[in-house]
PDB file of C-alpha atoms in Angstrom:
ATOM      1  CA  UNK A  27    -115.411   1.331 -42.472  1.00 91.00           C
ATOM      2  CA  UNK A  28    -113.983   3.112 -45.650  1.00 94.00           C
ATOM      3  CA  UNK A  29    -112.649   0.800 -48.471  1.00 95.00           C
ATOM      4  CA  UNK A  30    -111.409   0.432 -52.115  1.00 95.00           C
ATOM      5  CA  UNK A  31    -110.704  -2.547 -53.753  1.00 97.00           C
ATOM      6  CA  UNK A  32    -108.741  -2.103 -57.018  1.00 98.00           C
ATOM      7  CA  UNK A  33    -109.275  -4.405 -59.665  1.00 98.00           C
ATOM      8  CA  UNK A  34    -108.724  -4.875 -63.308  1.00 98.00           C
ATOM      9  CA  UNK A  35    -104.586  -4.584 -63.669  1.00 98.00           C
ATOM     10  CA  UNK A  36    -102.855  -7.138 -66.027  1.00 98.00           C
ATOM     11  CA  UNK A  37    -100.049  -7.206 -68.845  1.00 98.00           C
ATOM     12  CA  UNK A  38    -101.181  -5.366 -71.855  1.00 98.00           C
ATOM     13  CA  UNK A  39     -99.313  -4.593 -74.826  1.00 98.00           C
ATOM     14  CA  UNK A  40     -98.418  -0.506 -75.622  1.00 98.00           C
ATOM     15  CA  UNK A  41    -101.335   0.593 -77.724  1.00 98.00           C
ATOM     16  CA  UNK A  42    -103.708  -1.418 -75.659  1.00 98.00           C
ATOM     17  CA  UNK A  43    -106.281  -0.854 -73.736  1.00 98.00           C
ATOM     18  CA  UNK A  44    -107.578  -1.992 -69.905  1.00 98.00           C
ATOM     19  CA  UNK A  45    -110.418  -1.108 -67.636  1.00 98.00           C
ATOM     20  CA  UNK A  46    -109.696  -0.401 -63.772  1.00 98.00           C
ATOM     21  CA  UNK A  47    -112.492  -1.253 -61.429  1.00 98.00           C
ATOM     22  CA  UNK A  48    -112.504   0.025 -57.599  1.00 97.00           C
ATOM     23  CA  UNK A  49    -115.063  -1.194 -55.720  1.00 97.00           C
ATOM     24  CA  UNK A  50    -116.062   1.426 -52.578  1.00 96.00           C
ATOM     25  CA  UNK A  51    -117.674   1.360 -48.905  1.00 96.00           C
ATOM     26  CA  UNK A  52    -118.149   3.170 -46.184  1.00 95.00           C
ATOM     27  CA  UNK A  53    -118.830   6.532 -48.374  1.00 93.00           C
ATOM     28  CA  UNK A  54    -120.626   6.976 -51.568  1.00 95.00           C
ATOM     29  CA  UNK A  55    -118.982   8.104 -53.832  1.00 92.00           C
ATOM     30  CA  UNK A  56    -121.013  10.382 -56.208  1.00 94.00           C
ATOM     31  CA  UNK A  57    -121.168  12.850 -53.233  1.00 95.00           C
ATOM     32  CA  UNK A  58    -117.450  13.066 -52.882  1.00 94.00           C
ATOM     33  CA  UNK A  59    -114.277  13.552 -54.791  1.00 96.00           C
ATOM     34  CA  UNK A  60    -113.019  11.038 -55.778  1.00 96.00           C
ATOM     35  CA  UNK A  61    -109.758   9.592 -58.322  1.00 96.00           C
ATOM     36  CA  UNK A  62    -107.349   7.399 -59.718  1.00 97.00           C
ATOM     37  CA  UNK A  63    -103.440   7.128 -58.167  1.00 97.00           C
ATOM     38  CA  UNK A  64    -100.499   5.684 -59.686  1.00 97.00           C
ATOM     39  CA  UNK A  65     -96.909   4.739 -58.207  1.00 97.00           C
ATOM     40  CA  UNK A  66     -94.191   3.590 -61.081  1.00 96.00           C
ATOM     41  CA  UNK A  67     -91.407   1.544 -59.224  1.00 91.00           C
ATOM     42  CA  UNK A  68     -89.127   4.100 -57.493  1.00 94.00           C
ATOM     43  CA  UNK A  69     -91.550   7.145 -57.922  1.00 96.00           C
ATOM     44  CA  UNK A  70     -93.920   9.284 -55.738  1.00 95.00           C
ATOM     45  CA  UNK A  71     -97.578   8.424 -56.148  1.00 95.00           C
ATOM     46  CA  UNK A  72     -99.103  10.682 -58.430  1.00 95.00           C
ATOM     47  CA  UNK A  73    -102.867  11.324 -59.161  1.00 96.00           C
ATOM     48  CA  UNK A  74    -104.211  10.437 -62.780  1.00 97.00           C
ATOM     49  CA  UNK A  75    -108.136  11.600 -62.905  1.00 97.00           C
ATOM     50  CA  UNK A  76    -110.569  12.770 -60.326  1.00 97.00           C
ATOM     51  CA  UNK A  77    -114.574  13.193 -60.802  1.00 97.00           C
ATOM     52  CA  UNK A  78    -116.459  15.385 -58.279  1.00 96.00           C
ATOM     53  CA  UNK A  79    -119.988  15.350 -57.178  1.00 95.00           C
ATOM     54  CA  UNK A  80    -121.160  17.546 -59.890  1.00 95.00           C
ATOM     55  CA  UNK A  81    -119.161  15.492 -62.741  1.00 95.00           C
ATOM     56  CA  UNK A  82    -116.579  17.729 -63.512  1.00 97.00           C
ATOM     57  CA  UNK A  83    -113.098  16.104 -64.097  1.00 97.00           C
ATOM     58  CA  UNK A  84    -109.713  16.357 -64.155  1.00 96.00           C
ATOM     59  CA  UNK A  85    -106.821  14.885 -65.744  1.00 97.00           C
ATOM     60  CA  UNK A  86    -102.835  15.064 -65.538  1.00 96.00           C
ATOM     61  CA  UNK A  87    -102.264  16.713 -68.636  1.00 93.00           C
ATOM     62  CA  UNK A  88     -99.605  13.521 -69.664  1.00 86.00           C
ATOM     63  CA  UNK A  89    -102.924  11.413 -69.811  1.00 91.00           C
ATOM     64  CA  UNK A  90    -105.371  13.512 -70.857  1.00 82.00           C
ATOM     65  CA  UNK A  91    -107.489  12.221 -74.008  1.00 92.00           C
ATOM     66  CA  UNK A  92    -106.433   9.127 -73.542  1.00 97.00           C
ATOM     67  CA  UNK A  93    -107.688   8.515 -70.067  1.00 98.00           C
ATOM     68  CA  UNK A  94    -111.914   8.217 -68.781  1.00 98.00           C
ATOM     69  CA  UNK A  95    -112.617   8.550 -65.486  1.00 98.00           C
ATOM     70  CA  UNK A  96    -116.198   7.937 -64.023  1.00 97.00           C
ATOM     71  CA  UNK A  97    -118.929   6.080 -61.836  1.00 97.00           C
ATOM     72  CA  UNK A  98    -121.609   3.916 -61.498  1.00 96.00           C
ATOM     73  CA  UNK A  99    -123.692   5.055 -58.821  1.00 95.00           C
ATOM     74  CA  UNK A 100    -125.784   2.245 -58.698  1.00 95.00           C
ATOM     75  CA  UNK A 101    -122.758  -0.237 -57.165  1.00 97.00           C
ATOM     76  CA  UNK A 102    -120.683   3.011 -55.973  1.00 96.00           C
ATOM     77  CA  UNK A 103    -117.771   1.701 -58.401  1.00 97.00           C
ATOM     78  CA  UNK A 104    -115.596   3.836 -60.382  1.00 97.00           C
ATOM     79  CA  UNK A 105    -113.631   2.675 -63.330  1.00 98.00           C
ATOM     80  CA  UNK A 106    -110.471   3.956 -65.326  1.00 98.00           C
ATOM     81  CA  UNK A 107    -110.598   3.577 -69.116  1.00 98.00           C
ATOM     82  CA  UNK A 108    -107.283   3.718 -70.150  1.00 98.00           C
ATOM     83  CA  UNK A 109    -106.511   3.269 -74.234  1.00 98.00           C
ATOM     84  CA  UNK A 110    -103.182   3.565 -76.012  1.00 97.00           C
ATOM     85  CA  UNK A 111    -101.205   2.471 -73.389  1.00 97.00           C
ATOM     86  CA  UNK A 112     -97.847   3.151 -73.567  1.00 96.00           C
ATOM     87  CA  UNK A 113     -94.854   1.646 -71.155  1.00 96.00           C
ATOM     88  CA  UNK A 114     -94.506   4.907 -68.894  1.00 95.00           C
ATOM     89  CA  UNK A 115     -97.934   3.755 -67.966  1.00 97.00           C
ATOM     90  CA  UNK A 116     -96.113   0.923 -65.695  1.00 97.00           C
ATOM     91  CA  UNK A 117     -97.807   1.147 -62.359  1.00 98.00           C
ATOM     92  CA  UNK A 118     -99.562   0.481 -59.207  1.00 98.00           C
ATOM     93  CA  UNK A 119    -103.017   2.006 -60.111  1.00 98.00           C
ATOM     94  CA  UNK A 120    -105.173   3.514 -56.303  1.00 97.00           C
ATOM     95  CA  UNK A 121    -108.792   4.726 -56.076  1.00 96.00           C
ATOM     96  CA  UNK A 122    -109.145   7.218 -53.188  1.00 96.00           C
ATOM     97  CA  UNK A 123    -111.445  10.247 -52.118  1.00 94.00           C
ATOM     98  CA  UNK A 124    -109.076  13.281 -52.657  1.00 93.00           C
ATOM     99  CA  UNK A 125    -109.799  14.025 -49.054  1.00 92.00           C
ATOM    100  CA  UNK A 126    -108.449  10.915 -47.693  1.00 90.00           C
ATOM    101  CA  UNK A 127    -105.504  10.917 -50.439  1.00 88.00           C
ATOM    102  CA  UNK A 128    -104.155  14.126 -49.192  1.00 87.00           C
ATOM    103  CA  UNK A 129    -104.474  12.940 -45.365  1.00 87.00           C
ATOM    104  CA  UNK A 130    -102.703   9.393 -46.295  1.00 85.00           C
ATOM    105  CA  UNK A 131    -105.720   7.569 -45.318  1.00 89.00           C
ATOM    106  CA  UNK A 132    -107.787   4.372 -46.829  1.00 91.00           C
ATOM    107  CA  UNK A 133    -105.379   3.264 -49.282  1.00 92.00           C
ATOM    108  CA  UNK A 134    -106.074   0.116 -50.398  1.00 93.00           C
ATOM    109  CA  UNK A 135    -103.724  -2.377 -52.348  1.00 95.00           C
ATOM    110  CA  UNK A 136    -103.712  -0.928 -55.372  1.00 97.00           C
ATOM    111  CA  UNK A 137    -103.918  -3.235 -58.774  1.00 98.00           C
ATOM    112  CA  UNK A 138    -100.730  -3.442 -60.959  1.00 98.00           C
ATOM    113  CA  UNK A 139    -100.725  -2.453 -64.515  1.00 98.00           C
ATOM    114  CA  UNK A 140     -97.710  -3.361 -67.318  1.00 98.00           C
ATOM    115  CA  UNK A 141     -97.654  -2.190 -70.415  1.00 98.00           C
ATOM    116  CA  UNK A 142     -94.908  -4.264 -72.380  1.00 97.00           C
ATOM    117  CA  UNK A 143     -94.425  -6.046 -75.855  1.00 93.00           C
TER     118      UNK A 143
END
């Protein structure tokens, strides 16, 4: 079975800075595509980062520089380093495969992120 766990989510103050774990089974994920969701109250879910089997990444342009995606292959976890946070950043925060993002499938609960003084 096929499953992310998102971890990591908390209050932080803007300017801050918070890592996002997502533990994975049921694929590996250095052979796939795989990235980072997030879902403000009232919004669409929108994708953040993704990292493909090769390494090469991508970023919504709103995030980029201040945004890491990547993996540890070793425990088939990725993480989200996300510094200067600002309040905008407010969110639900997903791990998927891009392939099962765009078919609706295996999301998990997502881990909730606030970014307030």
């Amino acid at each position: 079975q096929v499953q992310f766990v998102e971890s990591g989510g908390g209050l932080v103050q803007p300017g801050g800075s918070l890592r996002l774990s997502c533990a994975s089974s049921g694929i590996i994920l250095s052979t796939n595509t795989v990235g980072w969701y997030r879902q403000a109250p009232g919004k669409q879910r929108d994708l953040v980062a993704w990292i493909n089997s090769g390494g090469s990444t991508y970023y919504a342009d709103s995030l980029k520089g201040r945004f890491t995606i990547s993996r540890d292959n070793a425990k088939n976890t990725m993480y989200l380093q996300m510094n200067s946070l600002k309040p905008e950043d407010t969110a639900v925060y997903y791990c998927n495969a891009i392939v099962f993002g765009i078919k609706g499938a295996y999301w998990g609960q997502g881990t909730q992120v606030t970014v307030s003084s």
